[in-house]
PDB file of C-alpha atoms and ligand atoms in Angstrom:
ATOM      1  CA  MET N  14       4.886   4.087 -18.180  1.00  0.00           C
ATOM      2  CA  THR N  15       5.041   5.743 -14.936  1.00  0.00           C
ATOM      3  CA  GLN N  16       4.089   8.869 -13.320  1.00  0.00           C
ATOM      4  CA  GLN N  17       6.039  10.881 -11.380  1.00  0.00           C
ATOM      5  CA  THR N  18       4.717  12.580  -7.941  1.00  0.00           C
ATOM      6  CA  GLU N  19       5.974  14.499  -5.475  1.00  0.00           C
ATOM      7  CA  ALA N  20       5.368  14.360  -1.750  1.00  0.00           C
ATOM      8  CA  ASN N  21       7.149  17.720  -0.285  1.00  0.00           C
ATOM      9  CA  THR N  22       8.014  19.856   3.013  1.00  0.00           C
ATOM     10  CA  GLU N  23      10.093  22.889   3.076  1.00  0.00           C
ATOM     11  CA  THR N  24      11.486  22.642   6.050  1.00  0.00           C
ATOM     12  CA  THR N  25      12.000  18.611   6.590  1.00  0.00           C
ATOM     13  CA  ALA N  26      11.840  15.276   4.964  1.00  0.00           C
ATOM     14  CA  LYS N  27      11.319  15.527   1.176  1.00  0.00           C
ATOM     15  CA  ALA N  28      10.047  12.287  -0.727  1.00  0.00           C
ATOM     16  CA  GLY N  29       9.423  11.276  -4.186  1.00  0.00           C
ATOM     17  CA  ALA N  30       7.334   8.374  -5.609  1.00  0.00           C
ATOM     18  CA  ILE N  31       6.475   6.737  -9.011  1.00  0.00           C
ATOM     19  CA  ILE N  32       3.657   4.194  -9.851  1.00  0.00           C
ATOM     20  CA  ILE N  33       4.584   1.026 -11.532  1.00  0.00           C
ATOM     21  CA  PRO N  34       0.939  -0.737 -12.279  1.00  0.00           C
ATOM     22  CA  VAL N  35       1.737  -4.140 -12.136  1.00  0.00           C
ATOM     23  CA  THR N  36      -0.714  -7.878 -12.859  1.00  0.00           C
ATOM     24  CA  LEU N  37      -3.879  -7.648 -14.800  1.00  0.00           C
ATOM     25  CA  PHE N  38      -5.211  -5.625 -12.069  1.00  0.00           C
ATOM     26  CA  GLU N  39      -3.509  -2.873 -12.469  1.00  0.00           C
ATOM     27  CA  GLN N  40      -2.173  -1.900  -9.547  1.00  0.00           C
ATOM     28  CA  ASN N  41      -0.434   0.342  -8.320  1.00  0.00           C
ATOM     29  CA  CYS N  42       2.464  -0.678  -7.311  1.00  0.00           C
ATOM     30  CA  THR N  43       4.281   2.353  -5.393  1.00  0.00           C
ATOM     31  CA  LEU N  44       8.262   3.549  -5.320  1.00  0.00           C
ATOM     32  CA  ILE N  45       8.619   5.823  -2.447  1.00  0.00           C
ATOM     33  CA  TRP N  46      11.708   7.258  -2.292  1.00  0.00           C
ATOM     34  CA  CYS N  47      13.521   9.680   0.433  1.00  0.00           C
ATOM     35  CA  GLU N  48      15.165  12.488  -1.530  1.00  0.00           C
ATOM     36  CA  ALA N  49      18.157  12.856   1.048  1.00  0.00           C
ATOM     37  CA  SER N  50      19.104   9.738   1.084  1.00  0.00           C
ATOM     38  CA  LYS N  51      17.944   8.221  -1.943  1.00  0.00           C
ATOM     39  CA  LYS N  52      16.673   5.236   0.590  1.00  0.00           C
ATOM     40  CA  ALA N  53      13.488   3.544  -1.585  1.00  0.00           C
ATOM     41  CA  VAL N  54      10.425   1.460  -0.329  1.00  0.00           C
ATOM     42  CA  VAL N  55       8.683  -0.629  -2.725  1.00  0.00           C
ATOM     43  CA  ILE N  56       5.180  -1.030  -1.116  1.00  0.00           C
ATOM     44  CA  ASP N  57       2.871  -4.086  -2.696  1.00  0.00           C
ATOM     45  CA  PRO N  58       4.840  -5.592  -5.343  1.00  0.00           C
ATOM     46  CA  GLY N  59       2.026  -7.717  -6.966  1.00  0.00           C
ATOM     47  CA  GLY N  60       3.798  -9.222 -10.294  1.00  0.00           C
ATOM     48  CA  ASP N  61       5.874  -7.859 -13.305  1.00  0.00           C
ATOM     49  CA  VAL N  62       9.212  -8.256 -11.173  1.00  0.00           C
ATOM     50  CA  PRO N  63      11.728  -7.107 -13.655  1.00  0.00           C
ATOM     51  CA  LYS N  64       8.828  -4.155 -14.317  1.00  0.00           C
ATOM     52  CA  ILE N  65       9.592  -3.268 -10.320  1.00  0.00           C
ATOM     53  CA  LEU N  66      13.269  -3.538 -11.063  1.00  0.00           C
ATOM     54  CA  ALA N  67      13.634  -1.669 -14.420  1.00  0.00           C
ATOM     55  CA  ALA N  68      12.006   0.935 -13.115  1.00  0.00           C
ATOM     56  CA  ILE N  69      13.852   1.283  -9.810  1.00  0.00           C
ATOM     57  CA  LYS N  70      16.767   0.926 -11.894  1.00  0.00           C
ATOM     58  CA  GLN N  71      15.560   3.944 -13.908  1.00  0.00           C
ATOM     59  CA  THR N  72      15.147   6.367 -10.482  1.00  0.00           C
ATOM     60  CA  ALA N  73      18.053   4.953  -9.899  1.00  0.00           C
ATOM     61  CA  VAL N  74      16.884   4.894  -6.327  1.00  0.00           C
ATOM     62  CA  SER N  75      18.296   2.252  -3.591  1.00  0.00           C
ATOM     63  CA  VAL N  76      15.366  -0.330  -2.245  1.00  0.00           C
ATOM     64  CA  GLU N  77      15.842  -1.153   1.536  1.00  0.00           C
ATOM     65  CA  LYS N  78      12.572  -2.077   2.292  1.00  0.00           C
ATOM     66  CA  ILE N  79       9.350  -3.808   0.713  1.00  0.00           C
ATOM     67  CA  TRP N  80       6.114  -2.967   2.827  1.00  0.00           C
ATOM     68  CA  LEU N  81       2.507  -5.168   2.212  1.00  0.00           C
ATOM     69  CA  THR N  82      -0.493  -3.193   2.619  1.00  0.00           C
ATOM     70  CA  HIS N  83      -2.743  -6.641   2.589  1.00  0.00           C
ATOM     71  CA  GLY N  84      -2.653  -9.764   1.465  1.00  0.00           C
ATOM     72  CA  HIS N  85      -4.048 -10.486  -1.919  1.00  0.00           C
ATOM     73  CA  ILE N  86      -2.828 -11.281  -4.464  1.00  0.00           C
ATOM     74  CA  ASP N  87      -3.058  -8.281  -7.018  1.00  0.00           C
ATOM     75  CA  HIS N  88      -0.635  -6.950  -4.612  1.00  0.00           C
ATOM     76  CA  VAL N  89       1.797  -9.448  -2.894  1.00  0.00           C
ATOM     77  CA  GLY N  90       1.887 -12.271  -5.635  1.00  0.00           C
ATOM     78  CA  GLY N  91       5.848 -10.828  -6.742  1.00  0.00           C
ATOM     79  CA  ALA N  92       6.883 -10.101  -3.199  1.00  0.00           C
ATOM     80  CA  ALA N  93       9.418 -13.022  -2.459  1.00  0.00           C
ATOM     81  CA  GLU N  94      10.476 -12.951  -5.895  1.00  0.00           C
ATOM     82  CA  LEU N  95      11.166  -9.241  -5.695  1.00  0.00           C
ATOM     83  CA  ARG N  96      12.420  -9.415  -1.296  1.00  0.00           C
ATOM     84  CA  ASP N  97      15.444 -12.485  -3.046  1.00  0.00           C
ATOM     85  CA  ALA N  98      16.182 -10.003  -6.380  1.00  0.00           C
ATOM     86  CA  LEU N  99      17.278  -7.366  -3.401  1.00  0.00           C
ATOM     87  CA  LYS N 100      18.374  -9.037  -0.663  1.00  0.00           C
ATOM     88  CA  VAL N 101      15.702  -6.791   2.016  1.00  0.00           C
ATOM     89  CA  PRO N 102      13.110  -7.530   4.174  1.00  0.00           C
ATOM     90  CA  ILE N 103       9.014  -7.604   3.551  1.00  0.00           C
ATOM     91  CA  GLU N 104       6.790  -5.285   6.588  1.00  0.00           C
ATOM     92  CA  GLY N 105       3.641  -6.464   6.083  1.00  0.00           C
ATOM     93  CA  PRO N 106       0.263  -6.761   6.356  1.00  0.00           C
ATOM     94  CA  HIS N 107      -1.103  -6.809   9.624  1.00  0.00           C
ATOM     95  CA  LEU N 108      -1.057 -10.818  11.325  1.00  0.00           C
ATOM     96  CA  SER N 109      -4.905 -10.898  10.520  1.00  0.00           C
ATOM     97  CA  ASP N 110      -3.912 -11.653   6.515  1.00  0.00           C
ATOM     98  CA  LYS N 111      -1.849 -14.303   7.083  1.00  0.00           C
ATOM     99  CA  PHE N 112      -4.440 -16.761   5.581  1.00  0.00           C
ATOM    100  CA  LEU N 113      -3.925 -14.843   2.369  1.00  0.00           C
ATOM    101  CA  LEU N 114       0.088 -15.142   2.282  1.00  0.00           C
ATOM    102  CA  ASP N 115      -0.687 -18.796   3.374  1.00  0.00           C
ATOM    103  CA  ASN N 116      -2.590 -19.129  -0.105  1.00  0.00           C
ATOM    104  CA  VAL N 117      -0.882 -16.693  -2.570  1.00  0.00           C
ATOM    105  CA  VAL N 118       0.251 -20.020  -4.928  1.00  0.00           C
ATOM    106  CA  ASN N 119      -3.433 -21.196  -4.684  1.00  0.00           C
ATOM    107  CA  SER N 120      -5.266 -17.490  -5.429  1.00  0.00           C
ATOM    108  CA  GLY N 121      -2.344 -17.234  -7.993  1.00  0.00           C
ATOM    109  CA  ALA N 122      -3.925 -20.218 -10.093  1.00  0.00           C
ATOM    110  CA  ARG N 123      -7.564 -18.897  -9.769  1.00  0.00           C
ATOM    111  CA  PHE N 124      -5.964 -15.942 -12.175  1.00  0.00           C
ATOM    112  CA  GLY N 125      -3.421 -17.840 -14.415  1.00  0.00           C
ATOM    113  CA  MET N 126      -0.569 -15.613 -12.413  1.00  0.00           C
ATOM    114  CA  THR N 127       2.528 -18.360 -12.099  1.00  0.00           C
ATOM    115  CA  GLY N 128       5.369 -18.094 -10.705  1.00  0.00           C
ATOM    116  CA  VAL N 129       3.805 -16.739  -7.184  1.00  0.00           C
ATOM    117  CA  ARG N 130       4.871 -18.173  -3.877  1.00  0.00           C
ATOM    118  CA  ASP N 131       3.669 -18.276  -0.408  1.00  0.00           C
ATOM    119  CA  PHE N 132       5.988 -16.616   1.915  1.00  0.00           C
ATOM    120  CA  ALA N 133       5.542 -15.248   5.963  1.00  0.00           C
ATOM    121  CA  PRO N 134       6.979 -10.952   5.818  1.00  0.00           C
ATOM    122  CA  ASP N 135      10.227 -10.546   8.031  1.00  0.00           C
ATOM    123  CA  ARG N 136       7.529  -8.648  10.141  1.00  0.00           C
ATOM    124  CA  TRP N 137       4.144  -8.701  10.832  1.00  0.00           C
ATOM    125  CA  LEU N 138       2.459  -4.977  11.729  1.00  0.00           C
ATOM    126  CA  ALA N 139       0.735  -3.226  13.862  1.00  0.00           C
ATOM    127  CA  GLU N 140      -1.447  -0.086  14.666  1.00  0.00           C
ATOM    128  CA  GLY N 141       0.430   1.946  16.207  1.00  0.00           C
ATOM    129  CA  GLU N 142       3.894   0.933  14.950  1.00  0.00           C
ATOM    130  CA  GLN N 143       5.938   2.961  12.729  1.00  0.00           C
ATOM    131  CA  VAL N 144       7.929   1.801  10.201  1.00  0.00           C
ATOM    132  CA  SER N 145      10.660   4.061   8.680  1.00  0.00           C
ATOM    133  CA  ILE N 146      12.712   4.835   4.664  1.00  0.00           C
ATOM    134  CA  GLY N 147      15.733   6.720   5.171  1.00  0.00           C
ATOM    135  CA  LYS N 148      14.493  10.406   6.504  1.00  0.00           C
ATOM    136  CA  LEU N 149      10.772   9.359   6.135  1.00  0.00           C
ATOM    137  CA  THR N 150       8.864   7.967   8.984  1.00  0.00           C
ATOM    138  CA  PHE N 151       5.280   5.971   8.199  1.00  0.00           C
ATOM    139  CA  GLU N 152       2.870   5.490  11.521  1.00  0.00           C
ATOM    140  CA  ILE N 153       0.723   2.151  10.726  1.00  0.00           C
ATOM    141  CA  LEU N 154      -3.452   1.881  10.866  1.00  0.00           C
ATOM    142  CA  HIS N 155      -4.608  -1.420  10.896  1.00  0.00           C
ATOM    143  CA  CYS N 156      -7.403  -0.708   8.545  1.00  0.00           C
ATOM    144  CA  PRO N 157      -9.963  -4.312   8.703  1.00  0.00           C
ATOM    145  CA  GLY N 158     -12.590  -4.511   6.352  1.00  0.00           C
ATOM    146  CA  HIS N 159     -11.532  -4.765   2.832  1.00  0.00           C
ATOM    147  CA  SER N 160      -8.931  -7.742   3.983  1.00  0.00           C
ATOM    148  CA  PRO N 161      -9.121  -8.428   7.792  1.00  0.00           C
ATOM    149  CA  GLY N 162      -5.433  -7.211   7.473  1.00  0.00           C
ATOM    150  CA  SER N 163      -5.060  -4.065   5.966  1.00  0.00           C
ATOM    151  CA  VAL N 164      -2.811  -1.814   6.656  1.00  0.00           C
ATOM    152  CA  VAL N 165      -2.223   2.098   5.532  1.00  0.00           C
ATOM    153  CA  PHE N 166       1.150   3.782   5.839  1.00  0.00           C
ATOM    154  CA  PHE N 167       0.357   7.739   6.544  1.00  0.00           C
ATOM    155  CA  SER N 168       3.791  10.191   7.340  1.00  0.00           C
ATOM    156  CA  ARG N 169       2.087  13.048   9.234  1.00  0.00           C
ATOM    157  CA  GLU N 170       4.368  15.003   8.820  1.00  0.00           C
ATOM    158  CA  MET N 171       3.891  14.814   5.209  1.00  0.00           C
ATOM    159  CA  ARG N 172      -0.103  15.101   4.943  1.00  0.00           C
ATOM    160  CA  PHE N 173       0.490  11.521   2.886  1.00  0.00           C
ATOM    161  CA  ALA N 174      -0.817   8.454   3.050  1.00  0.00           C
ATOM    162  CA  HIS N 175      -0.737   5.116   0.980  1.00  0.00           C
ATOM    163  CA  VAL N 176      -4.202   4.023   1.762  1.00  0.00           C
ATOM    164  CA  GLY N 177      -4.041   0.121  -0.599  1.00  0.00           C
ATOM    165  CA  ASP N 178      -7.071  -0.776  -1.331  1.00  0.00           C
ATOM    166  CA  VAL N 179      -9.525   0.037   1.564  1.00  0.00           C
ATOM    167  CA  LEU N 180      -9.937   3.843   0.713  1.00  0.00           C
ATOM    168  CA  PHE N 181     -10.304   5.224  -3.734  1.00  0.00           C
ATOM    169  CA  SER N 182     -11.124   7.900  -5.497  1.00  0.00           C
ATOM    170  CA  GLY N 183     -14.664   7.894  -4.882  1.00  0.00           C
ATOM    171  CA  SER N 184     -15.219   4.743  -3.964  1.00  0.00           C
ATOM    172  CA  VAL N 185     -13.969   1.921  -1.354  1.00  0.00           C
ATOM    173  CA  GLY N 186     -12.196  -1.523  -1.378  1.00  0.00           C
ATOM    174  CA  ARG N 187     -14.824  -4.547  -2.278  1.00  0.00           C
ATOM    175  CA  SER N 188     -15.685  -6.468   1.240  1.00  0.00           C
ATOM    176  CA  ASP N 189     -17.264  -9.280  -0.812  1.00  0.00           C
ATOM    177  CA  ILE N 190     -14.321 -11.202  -0.721  1.00  0.00           C
ATOM    178  CA  PRO N 191     -13.013 -14.163   2.647  1.00  0.00           C
ATOM    179  CA  GLY N 192     -12.902 -12.141   5.040  1.00  0.00           C
ATOM    180  CA  GLY N 193     -14.087  -8.839   4.052  1.00  0.00           C
ATOM    181  CA  ASP N 194     -16.570  -7.119   5.779  1.00  0.00           C
ATOM    182  CA  HIS N 195     -18.536  -3.105   4.292  1.00  0.00           C
ATOM    183  CA  ASP N 196     -19.446  -2.590   7.461  1.00  0.00           C
ATOM    184  CA  THR N 197     -16.419  -2.815   9.693  1.00  0.00           C
ATOM    185  CA  LEU N 198     -14.057  -1.340   6.097  1.00  0.00           C
ATOM    186  CA  ILE N 199     -16.746   1.791   6.944  1.00  0.00           C
ATOM    187  CA  LYS N 200     -15.539   2.303  10.401  1.00  0.00           C
ATOM    188  CA  SER N 201     -12.368   1.436   9.461  1.00  0.00           C
ATOM    189  CA  ILE N 202     -12.273   4.406   6.753  1.00  0.00           C
ATOM    190  CA  LYS N 203     -14.727   6.720   9.563  1.00  0.00           C
ATOM    191  CA  ASN N 204     -13.006   6.254  12.318  1.00  0.00           C
ATOM    192  CA  LYS N 205      -9.297   6.401  10.989  1.00  0.00           C
ATOM    193  CA  LEU N 206      -8.606   8.498   7.928  1.00  0.00           C
ATOM    194  CA  LEU N 207     -10.867  10.954   7.813  1.00  0.00           C
ATOM    195  CA  PRO N 208      -8.981  11.603  11.036  1.00  0.00           C
ATOM    196  CA  LEU N 209      -5.923  12.474   9.472  1.00  0.00           C
ATOM    197  CA  GLY N 210      -7.332  15.522   7.527  1.00  0.00           C
ATOM    198  CA  ASP N 211      -8.844  16.918   5.054  1.00  0.00           C
ATOM    199  CA  ASP N 212      -5.726  17.897   3.755  1.00  0.00           C
ATOM    200  CA  VAL N 213      -3.971  14.839   3.644  1.00  0.00           C
ATOM    201  CA  GLY N 214      -3.408  13.187   0.094  1.00  0.00           C
ATOM    202  CA  PHE N 215      -3.512   9.436  -1.156  1.00  0.00           C
ATOM    203  CA  ILE N 216      -2.087   7.078  -3.050  1.00  0.00           C
ATOM    204  CA  CYS N 217      -4.644   3.911  -3.652  1.00  0.00           C
ATOM    205  CA  GLY N 218      -4.029  -0.047  -4.498  1.00  0.00           C
ATOM    206  CA  HIS N 219      -5.917   1.455  -8.123  1.00  0.00           C
ATOM    207  CA  GLY N 220      -6.964   3.790 -10.255  1.00  0.00           C
ATOM    208  CA  PRO N 221      -5.745   7.604  -9.602  1.00  0.00           C
ATOM    209  CA  GLY N 222      -5.411   9.237  -5.802  1.00  0.00           C
ATOM    210  CA  SER N 223      -7.518  11.443  -4.373  1.00  0.00           C
ATOM    211  CA  SER N 224      -7.013  13.321  -1.024  1.00  0.00           C
ATOM    212  CA  ILE N 225      -9.646  12.870   2.923  1.00  0.00           C
ATOM    213  CA  GLY N 226     -11.146  16.251   2.497  1.00  0.00           C
ATOM    214  CA  GLN N 227     -11.834  15.793  -1.138  1.00  0.00           C
ATOM    215  CA  GLU N 228     -14.037  12.102  -0.303  1.00  0.00           C
ATOM    216  CA  ARG N 229     -15.214  12.887   2.921  1.00  0.00           C
ATOM    217  CA  LEU N 230     -17.740  15.300   0.607  1.00  0.00           C
ATOM    218  CA  THR N 231     -17.929  13.285  -2.925  1.00  0.00           C
ATOM    219  CA  ASN N 232     -17.579   9.774  -2.047  1.00  0.00           C
ATOM    220  CA  PRO N 233     -21.055   8.669  -2.340  1.00  0.00           C
ATOM    221  CA  PHE N 234     -19.784   5.101   0.608  1.00  0.00           C
ATOM    222  CA  LEU N 235     -19.183   8.065   2.912  1.00  0.00           C
ATOM    223  CA  THR N 236     -21.545  10.606   2.083  1.00  0.00           C
ATOM    224  CA  GLY N 237     -24.835   7.898   2.713  1.00  0.00           C
ATOM    225  CA  ALA N 238     -25.090   8.484  -0.717  1.00  0.00           C
ATOM    226  CA  MET N 239     -24.928   4.874  -0.994  1.00  0.00           C
TER     227      MET N 239
HETATM  228 ZN1  LIG G  15      -7.374  -5.978  -2.027  1.00  0.00          ZN
HETATM  229 ZN1  LIG G  16      -6.169  -4.602  -5.746  1.00  0.00          ZN
END
């Protein structure tokens, strides 16, 4: 059900993470925790909330926040329900995705997802802001193109990012859905993600993770092959 990954630095904060695939889109709902405090965050609880709660219990961490990379149904469908269950705040995405969070019920109906709710986060996130969990701090990069309000969570210290649907292993986010724009997406990746450094590893919204260096060298959307 889950895959275990570790992102460690010797001198500073240590983190653990598991991926919990949710919804018919196999979205990578991600549980990340600070090893020192066992305080944790759930990124993109798209649905299947009982499965997410079971994974939290099994991992024995204390979830204090929910973070959202963007407003698409497969990433936010379970957010309101999980917020109620855990009594924790939702942070993100960027305000530009408000139109998506105002239409979660409509979007869900198209895919047979019932029991979802429209909602507002407790905090919108903007470029340059920071969010934290335990001893872990992440910088916010606003990366529009897949959706107007997509954000990336970047830990400079751990050389790790959660990029949502902006960038994938060997691909990039689709831009054919309302609010999407391919040129804007490529600009976001080239101007904000590639400069983070080749050594930065990432988890993305679907499929396996990768690293910035691997994608810079081989991703056909970035090398000019497409
Ligand atoms: Zn998406
Ligand atoms: Zn997605």
